Amino acid sequence: MRRSEDPAARDHAVVLGAGIAGLCTAAVLTRHFTRVTLVERDRIKGRRAVGSARRGVPQSPHIHTVLAHAVRQMEQVFPGLTDQCLANGAVSAELGSQSRITYHGHMLPQRSAGIDAIMASRPFLEAELRERALRLTALSLRDGAEVTGLVTDGTRGEAAVRGVGLYPRRGQAGGEVLEADLVVDAMGRGARSGAWMEQMGYRRAPEERTRINVTYASRHFALPPDALGADRAVMIGATASRPRGMVFAAQENGTWVVSLHSYGNDRLPEDGQGFLECAAAIAPPDVMSELRRAEPLDPIAVYRFPCGVRRRYDRLKHFPDGLLAIGDALCSVNPVYGAGISLAAREAVLLGECLAAKGAEPLARRFFASAHDATHAAWWLSKIGDYSLMPNGLSPRLLGSAFRRLMAAAANDPKTASALLRSLSFVDSPLELARPRVLRQMLHQPTPPRPRTKAK
């Protein structure tokens, strides 16, 4: 039996990266290991201002929402988290009835879909999770520490991971080694697991990529939660003829965020006046009325996301004992669809289930198979949504056309709209969208126009 799978040998686990995936994973591991060390290269103790970014999370200033599926998963890891977030200033919303959502030029009817959400900024969410995680007696945080590589033993191609090396911290004379029975790479899209595996004589995981080339520009403003009455968010997606979209959403403690996004070579303005003019070309009048009188709280932040990546660790026949990858290190989809937090929390819960279960197969094989099943729907929903804006290729055209028909059907039928939102939020399986009633609604829609702009 491998060390990380032997309950008697589960002494120390190390999680690399203290983002949302890392925090959830570390908390789960405290139920299975005597000690858990969370390693983060940024200095992260304390709270950060709304809209602030740190080196390890460049997407931090942009729109983040914890939807119903993610709320359920996080409550499994941190019971009472929802009440804690709301008590500290986060905003609650029901996505179907308190959001104005427009996809491909079709506005969905506002009707309850049973999708509760926590509206708050990424720094707020991380601070709440970190505060709860650090209450766990088995968990310790090592921030400001850079990982140099893995500590391994065994022959090339059969080596096992036995810990990590760290750069010296301030005031220390030399490097440091953390021995561990399990190391989890939660360092996001820049995860180094693949390079480390090659150094150990293993092959990298096959990668699937969807080129997106989406750019975000975001800014926070001071406005009360009821600035739009009962509405808590306005979401307007890009279209084939207009490669720009926006989200205007309530955040914690009297703040709102505007996140503009654009596809392809279209570039968003980074000056205040240009930012508002760009928003005015998309947003409804009441949103612009609030924005023009609101006080900006931070500079405009820009973030570029070139492509979605899914690393197929589930396809590898050989994987080093004592190592796992999780979160965006496994599957990273277009952030426009807001799946990242849900996937990170779900994968952490699945890892706990794999550690609790007894099985003959290695932990890595069981976990990666479970994680692939959990990410598969999000990957394909995101991919089909991206295809709806990209004209190249027969399959992308067909899938994109079906997606645009679905948006039109949802705009004309509240039940279809509810089914769509519940699938996109992972409350229900995407297979619900293949039910005869939904398909009939799609077939009754006029043929949507093909995209004319090519996302490069």
JSON list of C-alpha atoms in Angstrom, two decimals, residues 100-257:
[
{"chain": "A", "resi": 100, "resn": "ARG", "atom": "CA", "xyz": [-30.99, 40.53, -15.43]},
{"chain": "A", "resi": 101, "resn": "ILE", "atom": "CA", "xyz": [-29.28, 38.11, -17.78]},
{"chain": "A", "resi": 102, "resn": "THR", "atom": "CA", "xyz": [-28.90, 38.57, -21.54]},
{"chain": "A", "resi": 103, "resn": "TYR", "atom": "CA", "xyz": [-27.25, 35.87, -23.68]},
{"chain": "A", "resi": 104, "resn": "HIS", "atom": "CA", "xyz": [-26.71, 36.40, -27.41]},
{"chain": "A", "resi": 105, "resn": "GLY", "atom": "CA", "xyz": [-29.06, 39.36, -27.37]},
{"chain": "A", "resi": 106, "resn": "HIS", "atom": "CA", "xyz": [-31.86, 37.44, -25.62]},
{"chain": "A", "resi": 107, "resn": "MET", "atom": "CA", "xyz": [-32.89, 38.61, -22.15]},
{"chain": "A", "resi": 108, "resn": "LEU", "atom": "CA", "xyz": [-34.04, 35.77, -19.91]},
{"chain": "A", "resi": 109, "resn": "PRO", "atom": "CA", "xyz": [-37.27, 36.19, -17.95]},
{"chain": "A", "resi": 110, "resn": "GLN", "atom": "CA", "xyz": [-36.68, 37.08, -14.31]},
{"chain": "A", "resi": 111, "resn": "ARG", "atom": "CA", "xyz": [-38.11, 34.16, -12.41]},
{"chain": "A", "resi": 112, "resn": "SER", "atom": "CA", "xyz": [-36.87, 32.24, -9.38]},
{"chain": "A", "resi": 113, "resn": "ALA", "atom": "CA", "xyz": [-34.72, 29.26, -10.36]},
{"chain": "A", "resi": 114, "resn": "GLY", "atom": "CA", "xyz": [-33.75, 28.19, -6.84]},
{"chain": "A", "resi": 115, "resn": "ILE", "atom": "CA", "xyz": [-30.14, 29.32, -7.35]},
{"chain": "A", "resi": 116, "resn": "ASP", "atom": "CA", "xyz": [-28.90, 31.15, -4.26]},
{"chain": "A", "resi": 117, "resn": "ALA", "atom": "CA", "xyz": [-25.60, 32.97, -4.57]},
{"chain": "A", "resi": 118, "resn": "ILE", "atom": "CA", "xyz": [-23.09, 34.78, -2.38]},
{"chain": "A", "resi": 119, "resn": "MET", "atom": "CA", "xyz": [-22.01, 38.05, -4.00]},
{"chain": "A", "resi": 120, "resn": "ALA", "atom": "CA", "xyz": [-18.57, 39.19, -2.84]},
{"chain": "A", "resi": 121, "resn": "SER", "atom": "CA", "xyz": [-15.11, 40.03, -4.17]},
{"chain": "A", "resi": 122, "resn": "ARG", "atom": "CA", "xyz": [-12.32, 37.46, -4.48]},
{"chain": "A", "resi": 123, "resn": "PRO", "atom": "CA", "xyz": [-10.19, 39.06, -1.69]},
{"chain": "A", "resi": 124, "resn": "PHE", "atom": "CA", "xyz": [-13.22, 38.92, 0.63]},
{"chain": "A", "resi": 125, "resn": "LEU", "atom": "CA", "xyz": [-13.91, 35.26, -0.18]},
{"chain": "A", "resi": 126, "resn": "GLU", "atom": "CA", "xyz": [-10.29, 34.24, 0.28]},
{"chain": "A", "resi": 127, "resn": "ALA", "atom": "CA", "xyz": [-10.09, 36.08, 3.60]},
{"chain": "A", "resi": 128, "resn": "GLU", "atom": "CA", "xyz": [-13.23, 34.35, 4.90]},
{"chain": "A", "resi": 129, "resn": "LEU", "atom": "CA", "xyz": [-11.98, 30.91, 3.82]},
{"chain": "A", "resi": 130, "resn": "ARG", "atom": "CA", "xyz": [-8.49, 31.56, 5.18]},
{"chain": "A", "resi": 131, "resn": "GLU", "atom": "CA", "xyz": [-9.87, 32.70, 8.54]},
{"chain": "A", "resi": 132, "resn": "ARG", "atom": "CA", "xyz": [-11.91, 29.51, 8.86]},
{"chain": "A", "resi": 133, "resn": "ALA", "atom": "CA", "xyz": [-9.06, 27.27, 7.65]},
{"chain": "A", "resi": 134, "resn": "LEU", "atom": "CA", "xyz": [-6.52, 28.71, 10.08]},
{"chain": "A", "resi": 135, "resn": "ARG", "atom": "CA", "xyz": [-8.81, 27.92, 13.00]},
{"chain": "A", "resi": 136, "resn": "LEU", "atom": "CA", "xyz": [-8.13, 24.25, 12.33]},
{"chain": "A", "resi": 137, "resn": "THR", "atom": "CA", "xyz": [-5.50, 23.09, 14.80]},
{"chain": "A", "resi": 138, "resn": "ALA", "atom": "CA", "xyz": [-3.90, 20.68, 12.32]},
{"chain": "A", "resi": 139, "resn": "LEU", "atom": "CA", "xyz": [-3.34, 23.39, 9.71]},
{"chain": "A", "resi": 140, "resn": "SER", "atom": "CA", "xyz": [-0.42, 25.81, 9.51]},
{"chain": "A", "resi": 141, "resn": "LEU", "atom": "CA", "xyz": [0.32, 28.49, 6.90]},
{"chain": "A", "resi": 142, "resn": "ARG", "atom": "CA", "xyz": [3.75, 29.20, 5.41]},
{"chain": "A", "resi": 143, "resn": "ASP", "atom": "CA", "xyz": [3.30, 32.33, 3.32]},
{"chain": "A", "resi": 144, "resn": "GLY", "atom": "CA", "xyz": [6.11, 34.19, 1.58]},
{"chain": "A", "resi": 145, "resn": "ALA", "atom": "CA", "xyz": [7.73, 30.86, 0.68]},
{"chain": "A", "resi": 146, "resn": "GLU", "atom": "CA", "xyz": [8.71, 29.84, -2.86]},
{"chain": "A", "resi": 147, "resn": "VAL", "atom": "CA", "xyz": [8.76, 26.17, -3.81]},
{"chain": "A", "resi": 148, "resn": "THR", "atom": "CA", "xyz": [12.04, 25.03, -5.41]},
{"chain": "A", "resi": 149, "resn": "GLY", "atom": "CA", "xyz": [10.85, 21.57, -6.38]},
{"chain": "A", "resi": 150, "resn": "LEU", "atom": "CA", "xyz": [9.87, 18.16, -5.11]},
{"chain": "A", "resi": 151, "resn": "VAL", "atom": "CA", "xyz": [11.84, 15.88, -2.83]},
{"chain": "A", "resi": 152, "resn": "THR", "atom": "CA", "xyz": [11.72, 12.37, -4.28]},
{"chain": "A", "resi": 153, "resn": "ASP", "atom": "CA", "xyz": [13.14, 8.89, -3.83]},
{"chain": "A", "resi": 154, "resn": "GLY", "atom": "CA", "xyz": [13.30, 5.83, -6.08]},
{"chain": "A", "resi": 155, "resn": "THR", "atom": "CA", "xyz": [14.53, 5.31, -9.63]},
{"chain": "A", "resi": 156, "resn": "ARG", "atom": "CA", "xyz": [13.64, 7.47, -12.61]},
{"chain": "A", "resi": 157, "resn": "GLY", "atom": "CA", "xyz": [10.15, 6.63, -13.88]},
{"chain": "A", "resi": 158, "resn": "GLU", "atom": "CA", "xyz": [9.26, 4.95, -10.57]},
{"chain": "A", "resi": 159, "resn": "ALA", "atom": "CA", "xyz": [10.17, 7.72, -8.12]},
{"chain": "A", "resi": 160, "resn": "ALA", "atom": "CA", "xyz": [7.78, 8.75, -5.34]},
{"chain": "A", "resi": 161, "resn": "VAL", "atom": "CA", "xyz": [7.30, 12.20, -3.82]},
{"chain": "A", "resi": 162, "resn": "ARG", "atom": "CA", "xyz": [8.45, 12.60, -0.23]},
{"chain": "A", "resi": 163, "resn": "GLY", "atom": "CA", "xyz": [8.20, 16.36, 0.25]},
{"chain": "A", "resi": 164, "resn": "VAL", "atom": "CA", "xyz": [9.04, 19.78, -1.18]},
{"chain": "A", "resi": 165, "resn": "GLY", "atom": "CA", "xyz": [11.96, 22.17, -1.06]},
{"chain": "A", "resi": 166, "resn": "LEU", "atom": "CA", "xyz": [11.43, 25.85, -0.19]},
{"chain": "A", "resi": 167, "resn": "TYR", "atom": "CA", "xyz": [13.45, 28.96, -0.86]},
{"chain": "A", "resi": 168, "resn": "PRO", "atom": "CA", "xyz": [14.87, 30.50, 2.32]},
{"chain": "A", "resi": 169, "resn": "ARG", "atom": "CA", "xyz": [12.49, 32.83, 4.06]},
{"chain": "A", "resi": 170, "resn": "ARG", "atom": "CA", "xyz": [13.57, 36.21, 5.33]},
{"chain": "A", "resi": 171, "resn": "GLY", "atom": "CA", "xyz": [15.91, 35.84, 8.28]},
{"chain": "A", "resi": 172, "resn": "GLN", "atom": "CA", "xyz": [16.85, 32.22, 7.49]},
{"chain": "A", "resi": 173, "resn": "ALA", "atom": "CA", "xyz": [20.31, 31.18, 6.44]},
{"chain": "A", "resi": 174, "resn": "GLY", "atom": "CA", "xyz": [19.45, 28.54, 3.84]},
{"chain": "A", "resi": 175, "resn": "GLY", "atom": "CA", "xyz": [16.83, 26.48, 2.09]},
{"chain": "A", "resi": 176, "resn": "GLU", "atom": "CA", "xyz": [14.35, 24.20, 3.78]},
{"chain": "A", "resi": 177, "resn": "VAL", "atom": "CA", "xyz": [12.79, 20.82, 3.11]},
{"chain": "A", "resi": 178, "resn": "LEU", "atom": "CA", "xyz": [9.26, 19.91, 4.15]},
{"chain": "A", "resi": 179, "resn": "GLU", "atom": "CA", "xyz": [8.88, 16.14, 4.25]},
{"chain": "A", "resi": 180, "resn": "ALA", "atom": "CA", "xyz": [5.36, 15.00, 3.42]},
{"chain": "A", "resi": 181, "resn": "ASP", "atom": "CA", "xyz": [3.29, 11.89, 2.78]},
{"chain": "A", "resi": 182, "resn": "LEU", "atom": "CA", "xyz": [1.22, 13.80, 0.22]},
{"chain": "A", "resi": 183, "resn": "VAL", "atom": "CA", "xyz": [1.90, 16.96, -1.82]},
{"chain": "A", "resi": 184, "resn": "VAL", "atom": "CA", "xyz": [-1.03, 18.65, -3.61]},
{"chain": "A", "resi": 185, "resn": "ASP", "atom": "CA", "xyz": [-0.32, 21.18, -6.37]},
{"chain": "A", "resi": 186, "resn": "ALA", "atom": "CA", "xyz": [-3.02, 23.87, -6.13]},
{"chain": "A", "resi": 187, "resn": "MET", "atom": "CA", "xyz": [-0.97, 26.59, -7.84]},
{"chain": "A", "resi": 188, "resn": "GLY", "atom": "CA", "xyz": [-3.52, 27.28, -10.55]},
{"chain": "A", "resi": 189, "resn": "ARG", "atom": "CA", "xyz": [-2.91, 27.62, -14.28]},
{"chain": "A", "resi": 190, "resn": "GLY", "atom": "CA", "xyz": [0.81, 28.01, -13.61]},
{"chain": "A", "resi": 191, "resn": "ALA", "atom": "CA", "xyz": [1.00, 24.66, -11.81]},
{"chain": "A", "resi": 192, "resn": "ARG", "atom": "CA", "xyz": [4.39, 22.98, -12.06]},
{"chain": "A", "resi": 193, "resn": "SER", "atom": "CA", "xyz": [3.30, 19.36, -11.65]},
{"chain": "A", "resi": 194, "resn": "GLY", "atom": "CA", "xyz": [3.89, 18.55, -15.32]},
{"chain": "A", "resi": 195, "resn": "ALA", "atom": "CA", "xyz": [7.48, 19.82, -15.34]},
{"chain": "A", "resi": 196, "resn": "TRP", "atom": "CA", "xyz": [8.23, 18.07, -12.06]},
{"chain": "A", "resi": 197, "resn": "MET", "atom": "CA", "xyz": [6.84, 14.79, -13.39]},
{"chain": "A", "resi": 198, "resn": "GLU", "atom": "CA", "xyz": [9.09, 15.00, -16.46]},
{"chain": "A", "resi": 199, "resn": "GLN", "atom": "CA", "xyz": [12.09, 15.57, -14.21]},
{"chain": "A", "resi": 200, "resn": "MET", "atom": "CA", "xyz": [11.13, 12.38, -12.35]},
{"chain": "A", "resi": 201, "resn": "GLY", "atom": "CA", "xyz": [10.88, 10.40, -15.59]},
{"chain": "A", "resi": 202, "resn": "TYR", "atom": "CA", "xyz": [7.11, 10.40, -15.96]},
{"chain": "A", "resi": 203, "resn": "ARG", "atom": "CA", "xyz": [5.21, 11.78, -18.94]},
{"chain": "A", "resi": 204, "resn": "ARG", "atom": "CA", "xyz": [3.10, 14.91, -18.69]},
{"chain": "A", "resi": 205, "resn": "ALA", "atom": "CA", "xyz": [-0.66, 14.62, -18.73]},
{"chain": "A", "resi": 206, "resn": "PRO", "atom": "CA", "xyz": [-2.23, 15.10, -22.18]},
{"chain": "A", "resi": 207, "resn": "GLU", "atom": "CA", "xyz": [-3.78, 18.56, -22.52]},
{"chain": "A", "resi": 208, "resn": "GLU", "atom": "CA", "xyz": [-6.98, 19.69, -24.19]},
{"chain": "A", "resi": 209, "resn": "ARG", "atom": "CA", "xyz": [-7.15, 23.38, -25.07]},
{"chain": "A", "resi": 210, "resn": "THR", "atom": "CA", "xyz": [-9.85, 25.73, -26.28]},
{"chain": "A", "resi": 211, "resn": "ARG", "atom": "CA", "xyz": [-8.46, 29.01, -27.60]},
{"chain": "A", "resi": 212, "resn": "ILE", "atom": "CA", "xyz": [-10.57, 31.83, -26.20]},
{"chain": "A", "resi": 213, "resn": "ASN", "atom": "CA", "xyz": [-8.49, 35.02, -26.05]},
{"chain": "A", "resi": 214, "resn": "VAL", "atom": "CA", "xyz": [-10.84, 36.85, -23.71]},
{"chain": "A", "resi": 215, "resn": "THR", "atom": "CA", "xyz": [-9.83, 40.07, -21.91]},
{"chain": "A", "resi": 216, "resn": "TYR", "atom": "CA", "xyz": [-11.34, 41.45, -18.71]},
{"chain": "A", "resi": 217, "resn": "ALA", "atom": "CA", "xyz": [-11.31, 45.05, -17.49]},
{"chain": "A", "resi": 218, "resn": "SER", "atom": "CA", "xyz": [-12.83, 45.64, -14.05]},
{"chain": "A", "resi": 219, "resn": "ARG", "atom": "CA", "xyz": [-13.41, 48.43, -11.57]},
{"chain": "A", "resi": 220, "resn": "HIS", "atom": "CA", "xyz": [-15.23, 48.67, -8.23]},
{"chain": "A", "resi": 221, "resn": "PHE", "atom": "CA", "xyz": [-17.62, 51.47, -7.27]},
{"chain": "A", "resi": 222, "resn": "ALA", "atom": "CA", "xyz": [-19.26, 52.61, -4.03]},
{"chain": "A", "resi": 223, "resn": "LEU", "atom": "CA", "xyz": [-23.01, 51.96, -4.26]},
{"chain": "A", "resi": 224, "resn": "PRO", "atom": "CA", "xyz": [-25.59, 50.46, -1.86]},
{"chain": "A", "resi": 225, "resn": "PRO", "atom": "CA", "xyz": [-26.86, 46.90, -2.44]},
{"chain": "A", "resi": 226, "resn": "ASP", "atom": "CA", "xyz": [-30.27, 48.26, -3.52]},
{"chain": "A", "resi": 227, "resn": "ALA", "atom": "CA", "xyz": [-28.86, 50.59, -6.17]},
{"chain": "A", "resi": 228, "resn": "LEU", "atom": "CA", "xyz": [-30.92, 48.68, -8.76]},
{"chain": "A", "resi": 229, "resn": "GLY", "atom": "CA", "xyz": [-33.87, 47.97, -6.47]},
{"chain": "A", "resi": 230, "resn": "ALA", "atom": "CA", "xyz": [-34.22, 44.22, -5.90]},
{"chain": "A", "resi": 231, "resn": "ASP", "atom": "CA", "xyz": [-31.76, 43.34, -8.66]},
{"chain": "A", "resi": 232, "resn": "ARG", "atom": "CA", "xyz": [-28.28, 42.34, -7.58]},
{"chain": "A", "resi": 233, "resn": "ALA", "atom": "CA", "xyz": [-26.64, 41.77, -10.96]},
{"chain": "A", "resi": 234, "resn": "VAL", "atom": "CA", "xyz": [-26.90, 42.67, -14.65]},
{"chain": "A", "resi": 235, "resn": "MET", "atom": "CA", "xyz": [-25.14, 40.24, -17.00]},
{"chain": "A", "resi": 236, "resn": "ILE", "atom": "CA", "xyz": [-24.91, 40.94, -20.74]},
{"chain": "A", "resi": 237, "resn": "GLY", "atom": "CA", "xyz": [-22.95, 38.46, -22.82]},
{"chain": "A", "resi": 238, "resn": "ALA", "atom": "CA", "xyz": [-20.98, 39.12, -25.98]},
{"chain": "A", "resi": 239, "resn": "THR", "atom": "CA", "xyz": [-22.57, 38.33, -29.35]},
{"chain": "A", "resi": 240, "resn": "ALA", "atom": "CA", "xyz": [-21.25, 37.30, -32.75]},
{"chain": "A", "resi": 241, "resn": "SER", "atom": "CA", "xyz": [-21.57, 40.88, -34.02]},
{"chain": "A", "resi": 242, "resn": "ARG", "atom": "CA", "xyz": [-20.45, 42.58, -30.79]},
{"chain": "A", "resi": 243, "resn": "PRO", "atom": "CA", "xyz": [-17.51, 40.80, -29.13]},
{"chain": "A", "resi": 244, "resn": "ARG", "atom": "CA", "xyz": [-18.00, 42.67, -25.84]},
{"chain": "A", "resi": 245, "resn": "GLY", "atom": "CA", "xyz": [-20.04, 41.93, -22.75]},
{"chain": "A", "resi": 246, "resn": "MET", "atom": "CA", "xyz": [-20.31, 43.08, -19.16]},
{"chain": "A", "resi": 247, "resn": "VAL", "atom": "CA", "xyz": [-21.33, 42.19, -15.63]},
{"chain": "A", "resi": 248, "resn": "PHE", "atom": "CA", "xyz": [-22.49, 44.74, -13.06]},
{"chain": "A", "resi": 249, "resn": "ALA", "atom": "CA", "xyz": [-22.85, 43.02, -9.71]},
{"chain": "A", "resi": 250, "resn": "ALA", "atom": "CA", "xyz": [-23.22, 43.83, -6.04]},
{"chain": "A", "resi": 251, "resn": "GLN", "atom": "CA", "xyz": [-20.28, 42.95, -3.81]},
{"chain": "A", "resi": 252, "resn": "GLU", "atom": "CA", "xyz": [-19.65, 43.20, -0.09]},
{"chain": "A", "resi": 253, "resn": "ASN", "atom": "CA", "xyz": [-20.16, 46.24, 2.15]},
{"chain": "A", "resi": 254, "resn": "GLY", "atom": "CA", "xyz": [-21.67, 48.78, -0.23]},
{"chain": "A", "resi": 255, "resn": "THR", "atom": "CA", "xyz": [-19.59, 48.07, -3.33]},
{"chain": "A", "resi": 256, "resn": "TRP", "atom": "CA", "xyz": [-20.39, 46.97, -6.87]},
{"chain": "A", "resi": 257, "resn": "VAL", "atom": "CA", "xyz": [-18.07, 45.71, -9.60]}
]
